[in-house]
Amino acid sequence: MADVLDPYRPRASLIHRADPRVKVVVAVMSILITAALPLGAWPSYVLLLAAALALSVAAQLGVGFTLKRGLIAVPFALAALPLVFSTPGDVLASLRIGPLALDASLAGVERFASVLVKSYISVQFAILLTATTRFTDMLAAMRALRIPRLLVVIFSLMWRYLFLFAHEAKTLRIARDSRSADVGPKSGGSVAWRARVTGGMVGNLFVRGYERSERVYQAMLARGYDGDIRTFALRPLASSEYAALAGAVVILALLGLLGILFG
Amino acid sequence: MSGTAVGSSLAAIGRIAGGVGPTGGPQPMHIPDGFLSVPVSVVFWIVAVVVIGYALRRVSRELDERRVPLLAVLAAVIFAGQMLNFSVTGGTSGHLLGATLAAVLLGPWAAMVVMTAVVSIQALVFQDGGILVLGANLFNMAIVGVLVGYGVYQLVSRALGNRRWAVPVSGFVAAWLSIVVAALACALELALSGTSPANIAVPAMGGIHALIGIGEGLITAGALVFVLAARPDLVAPTAKATAGQKALWIGGAALAVVLAVLSPLASAHPDGLEWVAEQQGFLEAARDPLYSIIPDYVFPGISNEALATIVAGVVGTLIVAAAAYLVAQGVRRRATQQ
């Protein structure tokens, strides 16, 4: 099921081999600790980022991989930009746009930068998790974490058909593009017309999906599906894995405490 | 949407606000981690778990087992449908979120489960939206988006009756409103977290999504027209609404009204939200007494913040270097063994 869409990066590292349950708990806790850090806790930010980078090096992904993919959340920073001007504090610079006077404060810049860095660090941990854990293993971890079984089964079946429909969507797009020569502002009628065509494509995809799901259901019935979802029992965690988990949790808790107490 | 000035600024906003996710489309409503405070994230997680848990119960009780492959495959379809876009002008493109389309074609509870699968996979696998803030993203897109889309569609299509254009028109209105209301919920969450002042976040998010919502509305209407022509049996007739469903679509429409009224109010009184945000920053508040216990301390043993950051940087570099060294050693050992 390898696909360009799949973010899993196969390597022979220790991190890849680690139990998905341990990895999911550690990743979620890292993100929680990052979010709980106060604004402007720069030493803690640096340490957490270093931990994330060390892990991506240990996972043989290279430092650049997660650093580059981490930029995905940056555009959202626009939402936090007003903080620069709305936070009271020492005025750093003034911006005048017509009748509007904007004062950028030092405290505001620090708040904005903190939000940005915290978001960046969180994404690092999320990328690390998905790049080193197969989705099927992630599903096992979700089951262990008591996520409703119906939801986990939907996730797993959805994953099975995700790449197929992504491919069908791409095929539809190629078909449209080859008919309308150039999907520019001057081609293919009005905006509303283009939107309707796209809507038709989505509707087409929907009907295909609906009919495929009927065939999938027939195939499942033929293989003995009776409405009950059966899954293999999960292997209990080894004591060494518990130790690793406890170690990671203690380190993260210490980092968080350090940040909260001392900034 | 006419005039190049509007078009180019729209394009700029689209490019900046709508980070282009790995799925190809701009996803301006997926909040990343770090933008919501811990208390706000936790509260929305609780709300999302309760509502989606209820939706899961309803789906597994009311619908036959055939629905498991149906919901899963249609979640994949919505995910893929979000990759389809059309060019508007100057590099901007319209695309789909799909909450209203799912709500109209599947009913509210099944649509909630489908959107939950879509939004969760986007966050867990593609980093489109954060993990700690997933509860809030689910609230905006899988709960508010679906309920508002469903409620408004039912209300408008009832008002329009059996006219031929009733389906696309109600689809357009419902989809547009569901996007705008979900964006207002997103803005309120950002304001509650103290990440964005309400008097800026609410009009900005609302304004951008009033435009983005047009694309959503047009695609939803087009998709409904297609499905109506190809499989009319899938566009459920609106007549067989039970009392429970009636309560639901009235609830969905009411949710739209409440958020639409609440947002300008919050926007007019940003101090109120700011105050809530301050109150919620209990971690910050909790630091103060600890400061008085350990005065003049920044990093253990070092009483200067800049110095502490530098020390942290050095320690961090050493950690990364150690990891690199260990991996290099491991790789070399394996190479010599072979």
PDB file of N, CA, C and O in Angstrom, chain B residues 197-256:
ATOM      1  N   PRO B 197      -6.786  38.106  19.384  1.00  0.00           N
ATOM      2  CA  PRO B 197      -7.844  38.900  20.000  1.00  0.00           C
ATOM      3  C   PRO B 197      -9.162  38.740  19.252  1.00  0.00           C
ATOM      4  O   PRO B 197      -9.171  38.707  18.017  1.00  0.00           O
ATOM      5  N   ALA B 198     -10.265  38.646  19.998  1.00  0.00           N
ATOM      6  CA  ALA B 198     -11.556  38.341  19.385  1.00  0.00           C
ATOM      7  C   ALA B 198     -11.960  39.395  18.363  1.00  0.00           C
ATOM      8  O   ALA B 198     -12.537  39.078  17.324  1.00  0.00           O
ATOM      9  N   ASN B 199     -11.635  40.662  18.635  1.00  0.00           N
ATOM     10  CA  ASN B 199     -12.089  41.710  17.716  1.00  0.00           C
ATOM     11  C   ASN B 199     -11.353  41.650  16.378  1.00  0.00           C
ATOM     12  O   ASN B 199     -11.756  42.311  15.424  1.00  0.00           O
ATOM     13  N   ILE B 200     -10.269  40.873  16.310  1.00  0.00           N
ATOM     14  CA  ILE B 200      -9.600  40.670  15.021  1.00  0.00           C
ATOM     15  C   ILE B 200      -9.923  39.284  14.473  1.00  0.00           C
ATOM     16  O   ILE B 200     -10.272  39.130  13.308  1.00  0.00           O
ATOM     17  N   ALA B 201      -9.844  38.264  15.345  1.00  0.00           N
ATOM     18  CA  ALA B 201     -10.025  36.881  14.878  1.00  0.00           C
ATOM     19  C   ALA B 201     -11.408  36.661  14.297  1.00  0.00           C
ATOM     20  O   ALA B 201     -11.553  36.035  13.244  1.00  0.00           O
ATOM     21  N   VAL B 202     -12.450  37.167  14.976  1.00  0.00           N
ATOM     22  CA  VAL B 202     -13.817  36.874  14.525  1.00  0.00           C
ATOM     23  C   VAL B 202     -14.107  37.479  13.155  1.00  0.00           C
ATOM     24  O   VAL B 202     -14.490  36.761  12.230  1.00  0.00           O
ATOM     25  N   PRO B 203     -13.887  38.804  12.962  1.00  0.00           N
ATOM     26  CA  PRO B 203     -14.169  39.314  11.607  1.00  0.00           C
ATOM     27  C   PRO B 203     -13.237  38.735  10.549  1.00  0.00           C
ATOM     28  O   PRO B 203     -13.670  38.501   9.418  1.00  0.00           O
ATOM     29  N   ALA B 204     -11.962  38.466  10.909  1.00  0.00           N
ATOM     30  CA  ALA B 204     -11.026  37.946   9.906  1.00  0.00           C
ATOM     31  C   ALA B 204     -11.418  36.540   9.478  1.00  0.00           C
ATOM     32  O   ALA B 204     -11.557  36.256   8.285  1.00  0.00           O
ATOM     33  N   MET B 205     -11.617  35.645  10.466  1.00  0.00           N
ATOM     34  CA  MET B 205     -11.984  34.272  10.133  1.00  0.00           C
ATOM     35  C   MET B 205     -13.341  34.248   9.439  1.00  0.00           C
ATOM     36  O   MET B 205     -13.537  33.539   8.452  1.00  0.00           O
ATOM     37  N   GLY B 206     -14.293  35.017   9.980  1.00  0.00           N
ATOM     38  CA  GLY B 206     -15.624  35.055   9.378  1.00  0.00           C
ATOM     39  C   GLY B 206     -15.566  35.569   7.948  1.00  0.00           C
ATOM     40  O   GLY B 206     -16.197  35.011   7.051  1.00  0.00           O
ATOM     41  N   GLY B 207     -14.791  36.634   7.733  1.00  0.00           N
ATOM     42  CA  GLY B 207     -14.715  37.239   6.401  1.00  0.00           C
ATOM     43  C   GLY B 207     -14.073  36.315   5.388  1.00  0.00           C
ATOM     44  O   GLY B 207     -14.611  36.101   4.297  1.00  0.00           O
ATOM     45  N   ILE B 208     -12.925  35.727   5.762  1.00  0.00           N
ATOM     46  CA  ILE B 208     -12.243  34.822   4.831  1.00  0.00           C
ATOM     47  C   ILE B 208     -13.150  33.646   4.479  1.00  0.00           C
ATOM     48  O   ILE B 208     -13.269  33.257   3.323  1.00  0.00           O
ATOM     49  N   HIS B 209     -13.821  33.124   5.505  1.00  0.00           N
ATOM     50  CA  HIS B 209     -14.634  31.932   5.247  1.00  0.00           C
ATOM     51  C   HIS B 209     -15.982  32.252   4.607  1.00  0.00           C
ATOM     52  O   HIS B 209     -16.612  31.359   4.046  1.00  0.00           O
ATOM     53  N   ALA B 210     -16.406  33.526   4.677  1.00  0.00           N
ATOM     54  CA  ALA B 210     -17.596  33.899   3.910  1.00  0.00           C
ATOM     55  C   ALA B 210     -17.282  33.747   2.426  1.00  0.00           C
ATOM     56  O   ALA B 210     -18.153  33.416   1.624  1.00  0.00           O
ATOM     57  N   LEU B 211     -16.003  33.991   2.050  1.00  0.00           N
ATOM     58  CA  LEU B 211     -15.589  33.798   0.654  1.00  0.00           C
ATOM     59  C   LEU B 211     -15.329  32.322   0.350  1.00  0.00           C
ATOM     60  O   LEU B 211     -15.809  31.783  -0.644  1.00  0.00           O
ATOM     61  N   ILE B 212     -14.553  31.661   1.248  1.00  0.00           N
ATOM     62  CA  ILE B 212     -14.252  30.238   1.045  1.00  0.00           C
ATOM     63  C   ILE B 212     -15.548  29.432   0.990  1.00  0.00           C
ATOM     64  O   ILE B 212     -15.678  28.489   0.213  1.00  0.00           O
ATOM     65  N   GLY B 213     -16.527  29.840   1.824  1.00  0.00           N
ATOM     66  CA  GLY B 213     -17.795  29.127   1.895  1.00  0.00           C
ATOM     67  C   GLY B 213     -18.550  29.123   0.573  1.00  0.00           C
ATOM     68  O   GLY B 213     -19.315  28.202   0.296  1.00  0.00           O
ATOM     69  N   ILE B 214     -18.314  30.153  -0.273  1.00  0.00           N
ATOM     70  CA  ILE B 214     -18.983  30.181  -1.574  1.00  0.00           C
ATOM     71  C   ILE B 214     -18.535  28.980  -2.408  1.00  0.00           C
ATOM     72  O   ILE B 214     -19.347  28.299  -3.037  1.00  0.00           O
ATOM     73  N   GLY B 215     -17.225  28.713  -2.380  1.00  0.00           N
ATOM     74  CA  GLY B 215     -16.712  27.539  -3.095  1.00  0.00           C
ATOM     75  C   GLY B 215     -17.326  26.260  -2.550  1.00  0.00           C
ATOM     76  O   GLY B 215     -17.776  25.396  -3.311  1.00  0.00           O
ATOM     77  N   GLU B 216     -17.359  26.155  -1.219  1.00  0.00           N
ATOM     78  CA  GLU B 216     -17.961  24.986  -0.573  1.00  0.00           C
ATOM     79  C   GLU B 216     -19.414  24.825  -1.017  1.00  0.00           C
ATOM     80  O   GLU B 216     -19.853  23.728  -1.367  1.00  0.00           O
ATOM     81  N   GLY B 217     -20.160  25.950  -1.006  1.00  0.00           N
ATOM     82  CA  GLY B 217     -21.566  25.912  -1.373  1.00  0.00           C
ATOM     83  C   GLY B 217     -21.765  25.468  -2.819  1.00  0.00           C
ATOM     84  O   GLY B 217     -22.611  24.614  -3.106  1.00  0.00           O
ATOM     85  N   LEU B 218     -20.949  26.030  -3.738  1.00  0.00           N
ATOM     86  CA  LEU B 218     -21.102  25.684  -5.157  1.00  0.00           C
ATOM     87  C   LEU B 218     -20.776  24.210  -5.393  1.00  0.00           C
ATOM     88  O   LEU B 218     -21.496  23.518  -6.119  1.00  0.00           O
ATOM     89  N   ILE B 219     -19.690  23.723  -4.779  1.00  0.00           N
ATOM     90  CA  ILE B 219     -19.322  22.319  -4.987  1.00  0.00           C
ATOM     91  C   ILE B 219     -20.390  21.400  -4.400  1.00  0.00           C
ATOM     92  O   ILE B 219     -20.797  20.417  -5.015  1.00  0.00           O
ATOM     93  N   THR B 220     -20.862  21.749  -3.178  1.00  0.00           N
ATOM     94  CA  THR B 220     -21.887  20.915  -2.548  1.00  0.00           C
ATOM     95  C   THR B 220     -23.137  20.864  -3.412  1.00  0.00           C
ATOM     96  O   THR B 220     -23.708  19.787  -3.642  1.00  0.00           O
ATOM     97  N   ALA B 221     -23.566  22.026  -3.929  1.00  0.00           N
ATOM     98  CA  ALA B 221     -24.756  22.063  -4.778  1.00  0.00           C
ATOM     99  C   ALA B 221     -24.536  21.217  -6.031  1.00  0.00           C
ATOM    100  O   ALA B 221     -25.397  20.418  -6.415  1.00  0.00           O
ATOM    101  N   GLY B 222     -23.347  21.372  -6.654  1.00  0.00           N
ATOM    102  CA  GLY B 222     -23.048  20.590  -7.861  1.00  0.00           C
ATOM    103  C   GLY B 222     -23.053  19.098  -7.579  1.00  0.00           C
ATOM    104  O   GLY B 222     -23.588  18.303  -8.363  1.00  0.00           O
ATOM    105  N   ALA B 223     -22.473  18.710  -6.432  1.00  0.00           N
ATOM    106  CA  ALA B 223     -22.415  17.293  -6.078  1.00  0.00           C
ATOM    107  C   ALA B 223     -23.816  16.751  -5.844  1.00  0.00           C
ATOM    108  O   ALA B 223     -24.153  15.647  -6.289  1.00  0.00           O
ATOM    109  N   LEU B 224     -24.661  17.535  -5.164  1.00  0.00           N
ATOM    110  CA  LEU B 224     -26.031  17.081  -4.889  1.00  0.00           C
ATOM    111  C   LEU B 224     -26.811  16.915  -6.190  1.00  0.00           C
ATOM    112  O   LEU B 224     -27.573  15.949  -6.355  1.00  0.00           O
ATOM    113  N   VAL B 225     -26.610  17.848  -7.135  1.00  0.00           N
ATOM    114  CA  VAL B 225     -27.300  17.750  -8.420  1.00  0.00           C
ATOM    115  C   VAL B 225     -26.881  16.470  -9.136  1.00  0.00           C
ATOM    116  O   VAL B 225     -27.710  15.734  -9.684  1.00  0.00           O
ATOM    117  N   PHE B 226     -25.571  16.177  -9.087  1.00  0.00           N
ATOM    118  CA  PHE B 226     -25.080  14.966  -9.746  1.00  0.00           C
ATOM    119  C   PHE B 226     -25.689  13.712  -9.119  1.00  0.00           C
ATOM    120  O   PHE B 226     -26.192  12.830  -9.818  1.00  0.00           O
ATOM    121  N   VAL B 227     -25.648  13.650  -7.779  1.00  0.00           N
ATOM    122  CA  VAL B 227     -26.163  12.465  -7.094  1.00  0.00           C
ATOM    123  C   VAL B 227     -27.661  12.327  -7.343  1.00  0.00           C
ATOM    124  O   VAL B 227     -28.180  11.226  -7.555  1.00  0.00           O
ATOM    125  N   LEU B 228     -28.367  13.468  -7.364  1.00  0.00           N
ATOM    126  CA  LEU B 228     -29.814  13.456  -7.610  1.00  0.00           C
ATOM    127  C   LEU B 228     -30.119  12.865  -8.989  1.00  0.00           C
ATOM    128  O   LEU B 228     -31.116  12.152  -9.175  1.00  0.00           O
ATOM    129  N   ALA B 229     -29.232  13.154  -9.971  1.00  0.00           N
ATOM    130  CA  ALA B 229     -29.453  12.640 -11.314  1.00  0.00           C
ATOM    131  C   ALA B 229     -29.061  11.166 -11.414  1.00  0.00           C
ATOM    132  O   ALA B 229     -29.745  10.372 -12.051  1.00  0.00           O
ATOM    133  N   ALA B 230     -27.923  10.810 -10.763  1.00  0.00           N
ATOM    134  CA  ALA B 230     -27.394   9.453 -10.934  1.00  0.00           C
ATOM    135  C   ALA B 230     -28.067   8.448  -9.995  1.00  0.00           C
ATOM    136  O   ALA B 230     -28.377   7.336 -10.387  1.00  0.00           O
ATOM    137  N   ARG B 231     -28.216   8.820  -8.744  1.00  0.00           N
ATOM    138  CA  ARG B 231     -28.823   7.919  -7.755  1.00  0.00           C
ATOM    139  C   ARG B 231     -29.820   8.705  -6.907  1.00  0.00           C
ATOM    140  O   ARG B 231     -29.549   9.011  -5.746  1.00  0.00           O
ATOM    141  N   PRO B 232     -31.003   9.021  -7.467  1.00  0.00           N
ATOM    142  CA  PRO B 232     -31.962   9.853  -6.713  1.00  0.00           C
ATOM    143  C   PRO B 232     -32.341   9.230  -5.372  1.00  0.00           C
ATOM    144  O   PRO B 232     -32.729   9.943  -4.447  1.00  0.00           O
ATOM    145  N   ASP B 233     -32.192   7.897  -5.261  1.00  0.00           N
ATOM    146  CA  ASP B 233     -32.563   7.243  -4.004  1.00  0.00           C
ATOM    147  C   ASP B 233     -31.644   7.644  -2.860  1.00  0.00           C
ATOM    148  O   ASP B 233     -31.988   7.508  -1.688  1.00  0.00           O
ATOM    149  N   LEU B 234     -30.428   8.154  -3.189  1.00  0.00           N
ATOM    150  CA  LEU B 234     -29.475   8.499  -2.123  1.00  0.00           C
ATOM    151  C   LEU B 234     -29.770   9.856  -1.502  1.00  0.00           C
ATOM    152  O   LEU B 234     -29.396  10.117  -0.360  1.00  0.00           O
ATOM    153  N   VAL B 235     -30.384  10.755  -2.278  1.00  0.00           N
ATOM    154  CA  VAL B 235     -30.759  12.051  -1.702  1.00  0.00           C
ATOM    155  C   VAL B 235     -32.091  11.837  -1.005  1.00  0.00           C
ATOM    156  O   VAL B 235     -33.145  11.874  -1.599  1.00  0.00           O
ATOM    157  N   ALA B 236     -32.015  11.579   0.298  1.00  0.00           N
ATOM    158  CA  ALA B 236     -33.182  11.129   1.051  1.00  0.00           C
ATOM    159  C   ALA B 236     -34.303  12.145   0.969  1.00  0.00           C
ATOM    160  O   ALA B 236     -34.062  13.349   1.096  1.00  0.00           O
ATOM    161  N   PRO B 237     -35.532  11.691   0.756  1.00  0.00           N
ATOM    162  CA  PRO B 237     -36.658  12.611   0.780  1.00  0.00           C
ATOM    163  C   PRO B 237     -36.809  13.224   2.170  1.00  0.00           C
ATOM    164  O   PRO B 237     -36.558  12.560   3.172  1.00  0.00           O
ATOM    165  N   THR B 238     -37.211  14.461   2.213  1.00  0.00           N
ATOM    166  CA  THR B 238     -37.225  15.177   3.484  1.00  0.00           C
ATOM    167  C   THR B 238     -38.493  14.925   4.277  1.00  0.00           C
ATOM    168  O   THR B 238     -38.638  15.405   5.385  1.00  0.00           O
ATOM    169  N   ALA B 239     -39.444  14.157   3.719  1.00  0.00           N
ATOM    170  CA  ALA B 239     -40.760  14.054   4.353  1.00  0.00           C
ATOM    171  C   ALA B 239     -40.755  13.193   5.618  1.00  0.00           C
ATOM    172  O   ALA B 239     -41.506  13.461   6.545  1.00  0.00           O
ATOM    173  N   LYS B 240     -39.866  12.184   5.660  1.00  0.00           N
ATOM    174  CA  LYS B 240     -40.005  11.189   6.723  1.00  0.00           C
ATOM    175  C   LYS B 240     -39.267  11.549   8.014  1.00  0.00           C
ATOM    176  O   LYS B 240     -38.686  10.682   8.673  1.00  0.00           O
ATOM    177  N   ALA B 241     -39.266  12.826   8.343  1.00  0.00           N
ATOM    178  CA  ALA B 241     -38.554  13.247   9.547  1.00  0.00           C
ATOM    179  C   ALA B 241     -39.337  12.853  10.800  1.00  0.00           C
ATOM    180  O   ALA B 241     -40.533  13.109  10.907  1.00  0.00           O
ATOM    181  N   THR B 242     -38.648  12.213  11.720  1.00  0.00           N
ATOM    182  CA  THR B 242     -39.292  11.879  12.983  1.00  0.00           C
ATOM    183  C   THR B 242     -39.127  13.049  13.942  1.00  0.00           C
ATOM    184  O   THR B 242     -38.479  14.037  13.618  1.00  0.00           O
ATOM    185  N   ALA B 243     -39.748  12.904  15.116  1.00  0.00           N
ATOM    186  CA  ALA B 243     -39.678  13.994  16.092  1.00  0.00           C
ATOM    187  C   ALA B 243     -38.224  14.263  16.485  1.00  0.00           C
ATOM    188  O   ALA B 243     -37.805  15.412  16.609  1.00  0.00           O
ATOM    189  N   GLY B 244     -37.439  13.195  16.653  1.00  0.00           N
ATOM    190  CA  GLY B 244     -36.047  13.347  17.078  1.00  0.00           C
ATOM    191  C   GLY B 244     -35.231  14.106  16.044  1.00  0.00           C
ATOM    192  O   GLY B 244     -34.437  14.985  16.371  1.00  0.00           O
ATOM    193  N   GLN B 245     -35.482  13.760  14.777  1.00  0.00           N
ATOM    194  CA  GLN B 245     -34.738  14.423  13.710  1.00  0.00           C
ATOM    195  C   GLN B 245     -35.119  15.897  13.623  1.00  0.00           C
ATOM    196  O   GLN B 245     -34.279  16.742  13.362  1.00  0.00           O
ATOM    197  N   LYS B 246     -36.404  16.152  13.871  1.00  0.00           N
ATOM    198  CA  LYS B 246     -36.883  17.521  13.823  1.00  0.00           C
ATOM    199  C   LYS B 246     -36.146  18.366  14.866  1.00  0.00           C
ATOM    200  O   LYS B 246     -35.660  19.460  14.585  1.00  0.00           O
ATOM    201  N   ALA B 247     -36.053  17.787  16.084  1.00  0.00           N
ATOM    202  CA  ALA B 247     -35.339  18.478  17.150  1.00  0.00           C
ATOM    203  C   ALA B 247     -33.902  18.739  16.722  1.00  0.00           C
ATOM    204  O   ALA B 247     -33.323  19.782  17.018  1.00  0.00           O
ATOM    205  N   LEU B 248     -33.341  17.771  15.989  1.00  0.00           N
ATOM    206  CA  LEU B 248     -31.950  17.868  15.591  1.00  0.00           C
ATOM    207  C   LEU B 248     -31.723  18.997  14.602  1.00  0.00           C
ATOM    208  O   LEU B 248     -30.788  19.778  14.739  1.00  0.00           O
ATOM    209  N   TRP B 249     -32.597  19.083  13.567  1.00  0.00           N
ATOM    210  CA  TRP B 249     -32.310  20.143  12.596  1.00  0.00           C
ATOM    211  C   TRP B 249     -32.650  21.506  13.132  1.00  0.00           C
ATOM    212  O   TRP B 249     -32.039  22.498  12.755  1.00  0.00           O
ATOM    213  N   ILE B 250     -33.604  21.552  14.056  1.00  0.00           N
ATOM    214  CA  ILE B 250     -33.851  22.845  14.703  1.00  0.00           C
ATOM    215  C   ILE B 250     -32.647  23.195  15.572  1.00  0.00           C
ATOM    216  O   ILE B 250     -32.179  24.334  15.601  1.00  0.00           O
ATOM    217  N   GLY B 251     -32.087  22.163  16.242  1.00  0.00           N
ATOM    218  CA  GLY B 251     -30.904  22.371  17.069  1.00  0.00           C
ATOM    219  C   GLY B 251     -29.729  22.859  16.237  1.00  0.00           C
ATOM    220  O   GLY B 251     -29.007  23.774  16.639  1.00  0.00           O
ATOM    221  N   GLY B 252     -29.545  22.256  15.061  1.00  0.00           N
ATOM    222  CA  GLY B 252     -28.445  22.647  14.185  1.00  0.00           C
ATOM    223  C   GLY B 252     -28.581  24.085  13.741  1.00  0.00           C
ATOM    224  O   GLY B 252     -27.623  24.869  13.770  1.00  0.00           O
ATOM    225  N   ALA B 253     -29.803  24.466  13.369  1.00  0.00           N
ATOM    226  CA  ALA B 253     -30.047  25.843  12.936  1.00  0.00           C
ATOM    227  C   ALA B 253     -29.852  26.804  14.108  1.00  0.00           C
ATOM    228  O   ALA B 253     -29.285  27.889  13.950  1.00  0.00           O
ATOM    229  N   ALA B 254     -30.289  26.349  15.304  1.00  0.00           N
ATOM    230  CA  ALA B 254     -30.133  27.198  16.483  1.00  0.00           C
ATOM    231  C   ALA B 254     -28.659  27.417  16.803  1.00  0.00           C
ATOM    232  O   ALA B 254     -28.239  28.513  17.185  1.00  0.00           O
ATOM    233  N   LEU B 255     -27.857  26.349  16.637  1.00  0.00           N
ATOM    234  CA  LEU B 255     -26.414  26.441  16.880  1.00  0.00           C
ATOM    235  C   LEU B 255     -25.807  27.513  15.982  1.00  0.00           C
ATOM    236  O   LEU B 255     -24.961  28.305  16.415  1.00  0.00           O
ATOM    237  N   ALA B 256     -26.261  27.538  14.722  1.00  0.00           N
ATOM    238  CA  ALA B 256     -25.777  28.542  13.780  1.00  0.00           C
ATOM    239  C   ALA B 256     -26.113  29.937  14.273  1.00  0.00           C
ATOM    240  O   ALA B 256     -25.269  30.836  14.277  1.00  0.00           O
TER     241      ALA B 256
END
